[in-house]
Short mmCIF file of C-alpha atoms in Angstrom, two decimals:
data_model
loop_
_atom_site.label_atom_id
_atom_site.label_comp_id
_atom_site.label_asym_id
_atom_site.label_seq_id
_atom_site.Cartn_x
_atom_site.Cartn_y
_atom_site.Cartn_z
CA MET A 1 -10.71 10.29 -22.90
CA TYR A 2 -8.34 8.13 -24.90
CA THR A 3 -10.87 5.30 -24.93
CA ILE A 4 -13.15 7.17 -27.35
CA PHE A 5 -10.47 6.67 -30.01
CA ARG A 6 -10.49 2.90 -29.37
CA PRO A 7 -13.96 1.31 -29.56
CA ASP A 8 -12.67 -1.94 -28.02
CA LEU A 9 -11.27 -0.08 -25.01
CA ASP A 10 -14.39 2.05 -24.71
CA ALA A 11 -16.50 -1.12 -24.47
CA PHE A 12 -14.08 -2.66 -21.96
CA ALA A 13 -14.10 0.50 -19.81
CA ARG A 14 -17.90 0.61 -19.74
CA ALA A 15 -18.17 -3.07 -18.86
CA THR A 16 -15.56 -2.65 -16.10
CA LEU A 17 -17.41 0.34 -14.67
CA ALA A 18 -20.73 -1.49 -14.66
CA GLU A 19 -19.20 -4.53 -12.97
CA GLN A 20 -17.50 -2.51 -10.26
CA GLN A 21 -20.58 -0.36 -9.70
CA ARG A 22 -22.44 -3.59 -8.94
CA LEU A 23 -19.73 -4.36 -6.40
CA GLN A 24 -20.17 -0.94 -4.81
CA SER A 25 -23.93 -1.38 -4.57
CA GLY A 26 -23.70 -4.91 -3.15
CA ASP A 27 -25.47 -6.63 -6.04
CA TRP A 28 -23.09 -9.58 -6.41
CA GLU A 29 -24.21 -12.89 -4.95
CA PRO A 30 -21.41 -14.97 -3.36
CA GLY A 31 -21.95 -17.96 -5.66
CA GLU A 32 -22.10 -15.76 -8.74
CA LEU A 33 -18.86 -14.03 -7.79
CA ARG A 34 -17.14 -17.33 -7.00
CA ASP A 35 -18.03 -18.67 -10.45
CA LEU A 36 -16.71 -15.49 -12.08
CA GLN A 37 -13.45 -15.69 -10.13
CA LEU A 38 -12.76 -19.33 -10.99
CA GLN A 39 -13.43 -18.61 -14.65
CA ARG A 40 -11.13 -15.60 -14.67
CA VAL A 41 -8.36 -17.35 -12.74
CA ALA A 42 -8.39 -19.98 -15.49
CA ASP A 43 -8.44 -17.28 -18.16
CA THR A 44 -5.41 -15.60 -16.60
CA ALA A 45 -3.53 -18.89 -16.17
CA ARG A 46 -4.10 -19.78 -19.83
CA TYR A 47 -3.18 -16.25 -20.91
CA VAL A 48 0.16 -16.13 -19.07
CA ARG A 49 1.08 -19.67 -20.10
CA GLU A 50 0.64 -18.63 -23.72
CA HIS A 51 2.25 -15.18 -23.56
CA SER A 52 4.84 -15.21 -20.74
CA PRO A 53 8.03 -17.30 -21.14
CA PHE A 54 8.30 -17.52 -17.36
CA TYR A 55 4.80 -18.88 -16.91
CA ALA A 56 5.08 -21.14 -19.95
CA LYS A 57 7.86 -22.94 -18.09
CA LEU A 58 6.27 -22.69 -14.61
CA PHE A 59 2.92 -24.03 -15.79
CA ALA A 60 4.26 -26.52 -18.33
CA ALA A 61 3.07 -29.45 -16.25
CA ALA A 62 0.34 -27.62 -14.34
CA ASP A 63 -3.26 -28.77 -14.38
CA VAL A 64 -4.79 -25.78 -16.17
CA PRO A 65 -8.05 -26.62 -17.95
CA ALA A 66 -8.04 -26.04 -21.70
CA SER A 67 -11.28 -24.10 -21.41
CA GLY A 68 -13.83 -23.09 -18.82
CA PRO A 69 -13.21 -22.41 -15.12
CA ILE A 70 -10.55 -23.87 -12.87
CA THR A 71 -11.59 -25.92 -9.85
CA PRO A 72 -10.45 -24.95 -6.34
CA GLU A 73 -8.43 -28.18 -6.21
CA GLN A 74 -6.66 -27.37 -9.49
CA LEU A 75 -5.99 -23.83 -8.30
CA ALA A 76 -4.44 -25.07 -5.05
CA ARG A 77 -1.99 -27.19 -7.05
CA LEU A 78 -0.71 -24.29 -9.18
CA PRO A 79 2.78 -23.20 -8.08
CA PHE A 80 3.25 -19.86 -6.36
CA THR A 81 4.98 -16.90 -7.96
CA THR A 82 7.45 -15.14 -5.64
CA LYS A 83 9.36 -11.88 -5.55
CA ASP A 84 12.53 -13.83 -6.31
CA ASP A 85 10.80 -15.21 -9.41
CA LEU A 86 10.08 -11.68 -10.59
CA ARG A 87 13.67 -10.62 -9.98
CA SER A 88 15.13 -13.61 -11.81
CA GLY A 89 12.53 -13.78 -14.55
CA MET A 90 12.47 -10.03 -15.28
CA PHE A 91 10.99 -9.46 -18.77
CA ASP A 92 10.20 -13.17 -19.17
CA VAL A 93 7.37 -12.68 -16.64
CA VAL A 94 5.78 -10.01 -18.83
CA SER A 95 2.94 -11.19 -21.07
CA LEU A 96 2.92 -8.38 -23.64
CA PRO A 97 5.72 -6.83 -25.70
CA ILE A 98 6.67 -3.46 -24.26
CA ASP A 99 5.44 -1.71 -27.40
CA ARG A 100 1.93 -2.96 -26.60
CA ALA A 101 1.93 -1.43 -23.12
CA TRP A 102 0.84 2.17 -22.77
CA ILE A 103 3.48 2.99 -20.14
CA PHE A 104 6.50 1.44 -18.45
CA TYR A 105 7.32 1.51 -14.73
CA GLU A 106 9.83 -0.28 -12.51
CA THR A 107 10.09 -1.07 -8.84
CA THR A 108 12.47 1.23 -6.97
CA GLY A 109 15.36 -1.21 -6.83
CA THR A 110 16.51 0.13 -3.45
CA THR A 111 16.37 -3.27 -1.72
CA GLY A 112 16.79 -5.61 -4.66
CA ARG A 113 16.91 -5.78 -8.40
CA ALA A 114 14.46 -3.34 -10.03
CA THR A 115 11.80 -5.31 -11.88
CA PRO A 116 9.78 -4.23 -14.93
CA CYS A 117 6.16 -3.20 -14.33
CA PRO A 118 4.62 -2.24 -17.68
CA ARG A 119 0.92 -1.37 -17.75
CA SER A 120 -1.54 -1.93 -20.55
CA ASP A 121 -4.71 0.07 -21.06
CA HIS A 122 -6.65 -2.81 -19.51
CA ASP A 123 -4.49 -2.67 -16.36
CA SER A 124 -5.11 1.05 -15.87
CA ILE A 125 -8.83 0.88 -16.64
CA VAL A 126 -9.45 -1.92 -14.13
CA ASN A 127 -7.41 -0.42 -11.30
CA ASN A 128 -8.26 3.24 -11.76
CA THR A 129 -11.97 2.48 -11.99
CA ALA A 130 -11.82 0.79 -8.59
CA LEU A 131 -10.06 3.79 -7.05
CA THR A 132 -12.38 6.32 -8.69
CA LEU A 133 -15.50 4.66 -7.30
CA ALA A 134 -13.97 4.20 -3.84
CA TYR A 135 -12.63 7.75 -3.54
CA ARG A 136 -15.70 9.56 -4.84
CA GLU A 137 -17.54 9.34 -1.53
CA ILE A 138 -14.40 10.13 0.47
CA PHE A 139 -13.87 13.42 -1.35
CA GLU A 140 -17.56 14.31 -1.27
CA GLN A 141 -17.43 14.19 2.52
CA HIS A 142 -14.96 17.07 2.45
CA GLY A 143 -16.49 19.38 -0.18
CA ASP A 144 -17.52 19.51 -3.83
CA LYS A 145 -14.31 20.69 -5.48
CA HIS A 146 -10.74 20.01 -4.47
CA VAL A 147 -7.23 21.02 -5.40
CA VAL A 148 -5.18 17.88 -4.88
CA ALA A 149 -1.40 17.83 -4.42
CA VAL A 150 -0.02 14.48 -5.57
CA MET A 151 3.34 14.20 -3.85
CA GLY A 152 5.14 11.18 -5.20
CA PRO A 153 7.99 10.40 -7.58
CA THR A 154 7.11 10.35 -11.26
CA GLU A 155 10.21 8.81 -12.84
CA LEU A 156 9.46 5.15 -13.59
CA HIS A 157 6.75 5.28 -10.91
CA SER A 158 2.97 5.05 -11.17
CA THR A 159 1.90 7.40 -8.36
CA GLY A 160 1.52 10.59 -10.38
CA ASP A 161 -0.16 8.94 -13.37
CA THR A 162 -2.57 6.83 -11.34
CA PHE A 163 -3.77 9.53 -8.98
CA GLY A 164 -3.75 12.15 -11.71
CA ASP A 165 -6.12 10.00 -13.75
CA VAL A 166 -8.36 9.18 -10.78
CA MET A 167 -8.65 12.81 -9.66
CA HIS A 168 -9.36 13.82 -13.26
CA ASN A 169 -12.18 11.26 -13.31
CA LEU A 170 -13.59 12.86 -10.16
CA GLY A 171 -13.35 16.39 -11.53
CA HIS A 172 -10.67 17.71 -9.16
CA THR A 173 -7.64 19.85 -9.92
CA VAL A 174 -4.28 18.08 -9.70
CA VAL A 175 -0.88 19.52 -8.79
CA LYS A 176 1.95 17.01 -9.22
CA MET A 177 4.92 17.91 -7.05
CA TRP A 178 7.65 15.86 -5.42
CA PRO A 179 9.27 17.88 -2.62
CA HIS A 180 12.42 15.75 -2.69
CA SER A 181 12.98 16.82 -6.30
CA PRO A 182 15.62 19.54 -6.74
CA LEU A 183 13.11 21.31 -9.01
CA VAL A 184 10.59 21.61 -6.18
CA GLY A 185 11.95 21.38 -2.64
CA PHE A 186 10.00 21.76 0.59
CA PRO A 187 9.86 25.59 0.71
CA ARG A 188 8.33 25.78 -2.76
CA ALA A 189 5.96 22.90 -2.00
CA LEU A 190 4.68 24.62 1.14
CA ALA A 191 4.29 27.91 -0.72
CA LEU A 192 2.21 26.19 -3.42
CA LEU A 193 0.01 24.48 -0.85
CA GLU A 194 -0.91 27.91 0.49
CA LYS A 195 -1.00 29.87 -2.79
CA LEU A 196 -3.18 27.34 -4.64
CA GLY A 197 -5.49 26.61 -1.74
CA VAL A 198 -4.69 22.90 -1.80
CA THR A 199 -7.39 20.96 0.05
CA ALA A 200 -6.07 17.39 -0.27
CA LEU A 201 -2.69 15.68 -0.19
CA ILE A 202 -1.83 12.29 -1.64
CA CYS A 203 1.51 11.19 -0.22
CA THR A 204 3.25 8.76 2.08
CA PRO A 205 2.87 9.22 5.84
CA GLY A 206 6.59 10.03 5.85
CA MET A 207 6.02 12.85 3.38
CA ALA A 208 3.17 14.31 5.46
CA ILE A 209 5.51 14.19 8.47
CA SER A 210 8.39 15.77 6.54
CA LEU A 211 6.13 18.57 5.32
CA ALA A 212 4.96 19.22 8.88
CA LYS A 213 8.57 19.36 10.07
CA ALA A 214 9.53 21.74 7.26
CA ALA A 215 6.53 23.94 8.02
CA GLY A 216 7.43 24.05 11.70
CA ALA A 217 11.00 25.07 10.87
CA ALA A 218 9.64 27.86 8.65
CA GLY A 219 7.21 29.08 11.30
CA ILE A 220 4.13 27.95 9.34
CA ASP A 221 1.17 26.67 11.34
CA ILE A 222 -0.13 23.97 8.99
CA ALA A 223 -3.33 23.44 10.97
CA SER A 224 -4.53 27.06 10.70
CA ARG A 225 -2.63 28.63 7.81
CA LEU A 226 -3.07 25.88 5.23
CA GLY A 227 -6.44 24.60 4.05
CA VAL A 228 -5.73 20.87 3.76
CA ARG A 229 -8.88 18.95 4.69
CA LEU A 230 -7.90 15.39 3.88
CA ILE A 231 -4.73 13.39 3.35
CA LEU A 232 -4.65 10.12 1.44
CA CYS A 233 -1.64 8.17 2.67
CA VAL A 234 -0.05 5.57 0.44
CA GLY A 235 3.10 3.50 0.23
CA GLU A 236 3.78 2.67 3.88
CA LEU A 237 2.25 0.64 6.66
CA THR A 238 0.39 2.98 9.00
CA SER A 239 -1.81 2.13 11.98
CA PRO A 240 -5.12 3.89 12.71
CA ALA A 241 -3.66 5.49 15.84
CA MET A 242 -0.75 6.90 13.83
CA LEU A 243 -3.17 8.26 11.19
CA GLU A 244 -5.24 9.95 13.88
CA ASN A 245 -2.14 11.52 15.39
CA LEU A 246 -1.04 12.78 11.97
CA GLY A 247 -4.49 14.21 11.32
CA GLY A 248 -4.24 16.17 14.54
CA GLN A 249 -1.10 17.94 13.29
CA TRP A 250 -2.73 18.92 10.00
CA ASN A 251 -6.29 19.45 11.29
CA ALA A 252 -7.33 17.07 8.52
CA ARG A 253 -8.85 13.61 8.10
CA VAL A 254 -6.15 11.11 7.18
CA TYR A 255 -6.89 7.89 5.29
CA ASN A 256 -4.79 4.84 4.54
CA CYS A 257 -6.05 5.09 0.97
CA MET A 258 -4.99 1.81 -0.65
CA TYR A 259 -3.07 -1.38 -0.45
CA ALA A 260 -1.08 -1.77 -3.64
CA SER A 261 2.35 -2.29 -5.14
CA GLN A 262 4.08 -1.47 -8.40
CA GLU A 263 4.04 -5.14 -9.36
CA ALA A 264 0.61 -6.21 -8.13
CA SER A 265 -1.33 -2.94 -8.62
CA ILE A 266 -4.47 -2.23 -6.55
CA MET A 267 -5.42 -4.98 -4.13
CA ALA A 268 -7.63 -2.95 -1.78
CA ALA A 269 -9.03 0.58 -1.80
CA CYS A 270 -10.20 2.84 1.00
CA HIS A 271 -13.89 3.71 1.22
CA ALA A 272 -15.80 6.51 2.91
CA ASP A 273 -15.79 4.77 6.29
CA GLY A 274 -11.98 4.68 6.26
CA GLN A 275 -11.79 0.91 5.74
CA LEU A 276 -9.73 -0.80 3.06
CA ARG A 277 -11.87 -3.19 1.04
CA THR A 278 -10.91 -5.85 -1.47
CA VAL A 279 -11.80 -5.71 -5.17
CA PRO A 280 -12.81 -9.35 -5.79
CA VAL A 281 -13.83 -8.80 -9.43
CA SER A 282 -10.22 -7.77 -10.14
CA ASN A 283 -8.24 -10.05 -7.82
CA TYR A 284 -8.54 -13.50 -6.31
CA TYR A 285 -7.31 -13.51 -2.71
CA GLU A 286 -5.69 -16.29 -0.74
CA VAL A 287 -4.17 -16.09 2.74
CA ILE A 288 -1.45 -18.57 3.68
CA ASP A 289 0.81 -19.36 6.59
CA PRO A 290 4.13 -17.85 5.43
CA ALA A 291 6.11 -20.66 7.03
CA THR A 292 4.15 -23.62 5.63
CA ALA A 293 2.50 -22.01 2.57
CA GLN A 294 -0.74 -23.72 3.61
CA PRO A 295 -4.05 -21.83 3.55
CA VAL A 296 -5.11 -20.40 6.90
CA GLU A 297 -8.55 -20.97 8.33
CA PRO A 298 -10.61 -17.99 9.47
CA VAL A 299 -10.85 -17.31 13.19
CA ASP A 300 -13.99 -15.36 14.08
CA GLY A 301 -14.31 -14.44 10.43
CA VAL A 302 -10.71 -13.18 10.11
CA ARG A 303 -7.95 -14.75 8.03
CA GLU A 304 -4.47 -13.66 9.11
CA GLY A 305 -1.34 -14.52 7.16
CA GLU A 306 0.59 -13.78 3.99
CA LEU A 307 -1.51 -12.43 1.14
CA VAL A 308 -1.46 -14.27 -2.19
CA ILE A 309 -3.20 -12.72 -5.19
CA THR A 310 -4.12 -13.72 -8.72
CA HIS A 311 -5.10 -11.05 -11.23
CA LEU A 312 -8.50 -11.57 -12.82
CA TYR A 313 -7.75 -9.37 -15.81
CA GLN A 314 -5.30 -9.97 -18.63
CA GLY A 315 -2.94 -7.03 -19.05
CA ALA A 316 0.79 -6.49 -19.51
CA LYS A 317 2.02 -8.50 -16.53
CA PRO A 318 -0.72 -10.46 -14.77
CA LEU A 319 0.43 -12.58 -11.85
CA VAL A 320 -0.90 -15.95 -10.72
CA ARG A 321 -0.75 -17.00 -7.06
CA TYR A 322 1.71 -14.21 -6.30
CA ARG A 323 3.09 -14.26 -2.77
CA THR A 324 3.13 -10.57 -1.88
CA GLY A 325 5.39 -11.02 1.15
CA ASP A 326 2.88 -8.92 3.12
CA MET A 327 0.91 -9.97 6.18
CA VAL A 328 -2.76 -9.02 6.28
CA ARG A 329 -5.94 -9.56 8.24
CA LEU A 330 -8.89 -10.17 5.93
CA SER A 331 -12.24 -9.82 7.68
CA ALA A 332 -15.45 -11.16 6.19
CA GLN A 333 -18.32 -8.67 6.07
CA PRO A 334 -21.84 -10.03 6.63
CA GLY A 335 -23.94 -9.55 3.52
CA SER A 336 -20.99 -8.48 1.36
CA VAL A 337 -18.71 -10.27 -1.08
CA THR A 338 -15.89 -7.85 -0.29
CA GLU A 339 -13.61 -8.21 2.73
CA VAL A 340 -12.02 -5.57 4.92
CA MET A 341 -8.25 -5.71 4.60
CA ARG A 342 -5.84 -4.62 7.30
CA PRO A 343 -2.16 -4.76 6.22
CA ILE A 344 -0.10 -5.53 9.30
CA GLY A 345 3.46 -5.50 7.93
CA ARG A 346 5.71 -7.49 5.68
CA VAL A 347 6.50 -11.06 6.60
CA ARG A 348 10.11 -10.12 7.24
CA ASP A 349 9.11 -7.03 9.23
CA ALA A 350 7.87 -9.18 12.11
CA LEU A 351 9.89 -8.67 15.30
CA LEU A 352 10.72 -11.20 17.98
CA LEU A 353 9.89 -9.42 21.24
CA GLY A 354 9.58 -11.15 24.58
CA GLY A 355 9.78 -14.51 22.83
CA GLU A 356 6.80 -13.80 20.55
CA LEU A 357 6.52 -12.57 16.96
CA VAL A 358 5.06 -9.07 16.85
CA THR A 359 3.69 -7.36 13.75
CA ALA A 360 4.66 -3.85 12.76
CA TYR A 361 1.00 -2.84 12.87
CA ASP A 362 0.39 -4.03 16.43
CA LEU A 363 3.55 -2.40 17.77
CA GLU A 364 2.81 0.99 16.20
CA GLN A 365 -0.86 0.87 17.17
CA THR A 366 0.04 0.16 20.79
CA ILE A 367 2.54 3.02 20.90
CA PHE A 368 0.27 5.64 19.37
CA SER A 369 -2.79 4.62 21.38
CA HIS A 370 -1.09 6.48 24.23
CA LEU A 371 0.47 9.42 22.36
CA SER A 372 -0.65 12.71 20.85
CA GLY A 373 1.13 15.75 19.52
CA VAL A 374 3.84 13.55 17.99
CA LEU A 375 5.41 14.34 14.64
CA ASP A 376 7.59 11.27 14.25
CA TYR A 377 9.05 8.28 16.06
CA PHE A 378 11.87 5.76 15.95
CA ILE A 379 12.50 2.53 17.87
CA SER A 380 15.73 0.95 19.10
CA LEU A 381 15.85 -2.65 20.28
CA ASP A 382 18.42 -4.10 22.69
CA GLU A 383 18.85 -7.06 24.95
CA VAL A 384 19.80 -6.40 28.57
CA ASP A 385 20.43 -9.28 30.97
CA GLY A 386 18.56 -11.66 28.68
CA ARG A 387 15.50 -9.41 28.36
CA ASP A 388 14.40 -7.51 25.27
CA THR A 389 14.28 -3.75 25.79
CA VAL A 390 12.59 -1.14 23.62
CA THR A 391 13.54 2.52 23.44
CA ILE A 392 10.97 4.72 21.70
CA THR A 393 12.20 8.12 20.57
CA VAL A 394 9.37 10.52 19.74
CA GLU A 395 9.68 13.90 18.06
CA THR A 396 6.89 16.24 19.17
CA VAL A 397 5.36 19.28 17.50
CA ASP A 398 6.73 21.55 20.22
CA GLU A 399 8.22 21.52 23.69
CA ILE A 400 4.84 21.74 25.39
CA ALA A 401 3.62 18.61 23.60
CA GLY A 402 6.76 16.84 24.75
CA LEU A 403 6.12 17.78 28.37
CA ARG A 404 2.55 16.45 28.13
CA ILE A 405 3.63 12.94 27.18
CA ASP A 406 3.25 10.49 30.04
CA ARG A 407 6.42 8.53 29.30
CA GLU A 408 5.88 6.04 32.10
CA ARG A 409 2.37 5.25 30.87
CA VAL A 410 3.54 4.66 27.30
CA GLY A 411 6.46 2.53 28.46
CA ARG A 412 4.23 0.49 30.76
CA ALA A 413 1.64 -0.12 28.00
CA VAL A 414 4.27 -1.32 25.52
CA GLY A 415 6.07 -3.37 28.17
CA GLU A 416 2.91 -5.14 29.30
CA ALA A 417 1.69 -5.77 25.73
CA PHE A 418 4.90 -7.36 24.48
CA GLY A 419 6.74 -8.58 27.58
CA VAL A 420 9.67 -6.17 27.25
CA GLY A 421 11.29 -3.35 29.11
CA CYS A 422 10.40 0.00 27.53
CA THR A 423 11.57 3.58 27.91
CA VAL A 424 10.43 6.68 26.05
CA ALA A 425 12.60 9.63 25.06
CA VAL A 426 11.68 12.94 23.40
CA ALA A 427 14.15 14.06 20.72
CA ALA A 428 14.54 14.65 16.98
CA VAL A 429 14.65 11.40 14.99
CA GLY A 430 16.26 12.51 11.71
CA THR A 431 15.27 11.72 8.13
CA ILE A 432 15.64 7.94 8.06
CA THR A 433 11.96 7.59 8.96
CA SER A 434 11.00 9.27 5.67
CA THR A 435 12.43 6.36 3.66
CA GLY A 436 9.77 3.77 4.52
CA ALA A 437 8.12 3.77 1.09
CA MET A 438 11.50 3.15 -0.54
CA VAL A 439 12.61 0.37 1.81
CA SER A 440 10.28 -0.91 4.52
CA TRP A 441 8.63 0.09 7.78
CA LYS A 442 11.20 -1.94 9.70
CA ALA A 443 14.23 -0.46 7.95
CA ALA A 444 12.91 3.08 8.39
CA ARG A 445 11.58 2.78 11.94
CA ILE A 446 13.65 0.13 13.72
CA HIS A 447 17.29 -0.18 14.73
CA ASP A 448 17.56 -3.71 16.08
CA ARG A 449 20.88 -3.72 17.88
CA ARG A 450 20.38 -7.36 18.89
CA VAL A 451 21.34 -8.45 15.37
CA THR A 452 23.68 -7.33 12.60
CA ASP A 453 22.20 -4.46 10.61
CA SER A 454 20.43 -5.52 7.44
CA ALA A 455 21.01 -4.46 3.86
CA GLU A 456 17.62 -2.73 3.97
CA ARG A 457 18.66 -0.56 6.89
CA GLU A 458 21.86 0.36 5.05
CA ALA A 459 19.75 1.34 2.05
CA ALA A 460 17.50 3.46 4.28
CA LEU A 461 20.52 5.21 5.81
CA ALA A 462 21.93 5.92 2.34
CA ILE A 463 18.66 7.45 1.12
CA ALA A 464 18.37 9.53 4.31
CA ALA A 465 21.93 10.79 3.91
CA GLY A 466 21.15 11.89 0.35
CA ARG A 467 18.08 13.81 1.52
CA ASP A 468 20.00 15.44 4.35
CA SER A 469 22.62 16.73 1.91
CA ARG A 470 20.10 18.65 -0.21
#
C-alpha cells in the first residue's frame, strides 16, 4: 500500500509486476532476456562503482562500459565479491545511506562477523513480487483462504517482514510467532496453531521437527488434531526425501520454498510443481568450479558448482559476481528462460567419504530414500582400520516406527553409495539439529570425529545449549 504515496515507487512496482508476470507466462525470448541481463549487469556495476566505497576501489581498474550493456568477456573479467569481502568491507559495500533504506537487517553473526543487510523499497518490491507470483499457485492448490504461521526470528531478520508482505499480497491471514522466543514458547505456539485453525507454516525444517517433537511430548497428534495443510520450509538445505518424510508426520505437503540469503535476497522461488526456479530478470547466474573459479560447462543440461550471482536491480546493497559459497545444480528447461535450481550444500559442507567428495544433499537424500516415520537424524563419522564409517542416529515418531526401520537395508544403501561402513541406531538426537539455519547443515547434522571440531560446530552446540536451558 505504501507505494500509492510514492508515484515513482508505484510505477516501479507495476513495471516489476508486468515483467515478472511475463516470466511466469513464458513470454521472454532467450535473446531478449540475455540482452536485458547484460544491460542490467552493466547498470548495477556502474551504480555500485559510483555509490559503494568498496566497489569504487574494487572496480577502479575494471573494464565497465561508460554506458550501454556489458559484454560477456568484460563481465568475465570483473573480480568476484566474496563473503570475506562483505565481512571486511561492512558498510563500505552498501550503496545507499542507511537513512535511504526502508529497513535494516543483519546476518546472524553466529559463524562470523555480522554484516549489514539494509533493504530499499526497490529491493523489497523486486523480491517480494517474485515470491508472490510463485506462491500464489502453491496456496491455491490447498484452498482459497489460509491462516499462515510465520515462525522465524524478527529481530534484525527479514523472515517475518518478507513473508508477512507476501501473504498480505495473496490475501491470507498472518500470525508471526517465534517459538524460541521467551514471549511465545512451544506450548503457546502449539495452542495457537490449534485455536486459530492455522493451515500453513513457514519455518525451517528444524522448526517443523521441533514442533512435532514438542507436540509428541504434549500428547498432541499433529496429523489429526491440527489442520496444517502445507509447510513452506526455508533457511536450511533439505532433500526431497526428507521433505516427504516430514510431510508424513504433519499430514501436509512440504515445500522447499526458496533459495535465498540475508545478503543476496531471493535467488530462486518454489513453484506449484515443487521445483525451485531462478528469477533471471532479477539476478544474473553463473556457476563456477569452487577450486578454480572457472565457469563450469553443462553436462546433460545441468551446471553443477558454486553459485555466483549479480543483482539486476539497484537497491541498498546490490552485489556483483558474488560467490555465495553454496553448491547448486542448475538445470536448463526446454522452452523456458528459467532454470530449475537444486541447492546441494555449501562448498565447505562437502564431506570426504570413501575417498570421494560427497554433497550434503546426496547424503541426506540417500538416507531418507530408505526411511519413514523419522522425526530427526544425526550423523557421526569415524575412521576404523583406514576405512570411513558412518553412524546414523534416527529419532522416530514412536517405538513402533523405530521397530519398522530396516537398519541393515539403510546401512547397506549408504555403504554401497559412498564406499563406507554404515550402521543405524534409533535414539533421541537432541536439539543441535535445530540450529542448521543459524550455522550450517554440516554443523547441525554432522559430528566428524576424524578431524578437530570446527568453530561452526561449537557455535551450534552453544545455541543448542541455550535452547535446552529454556
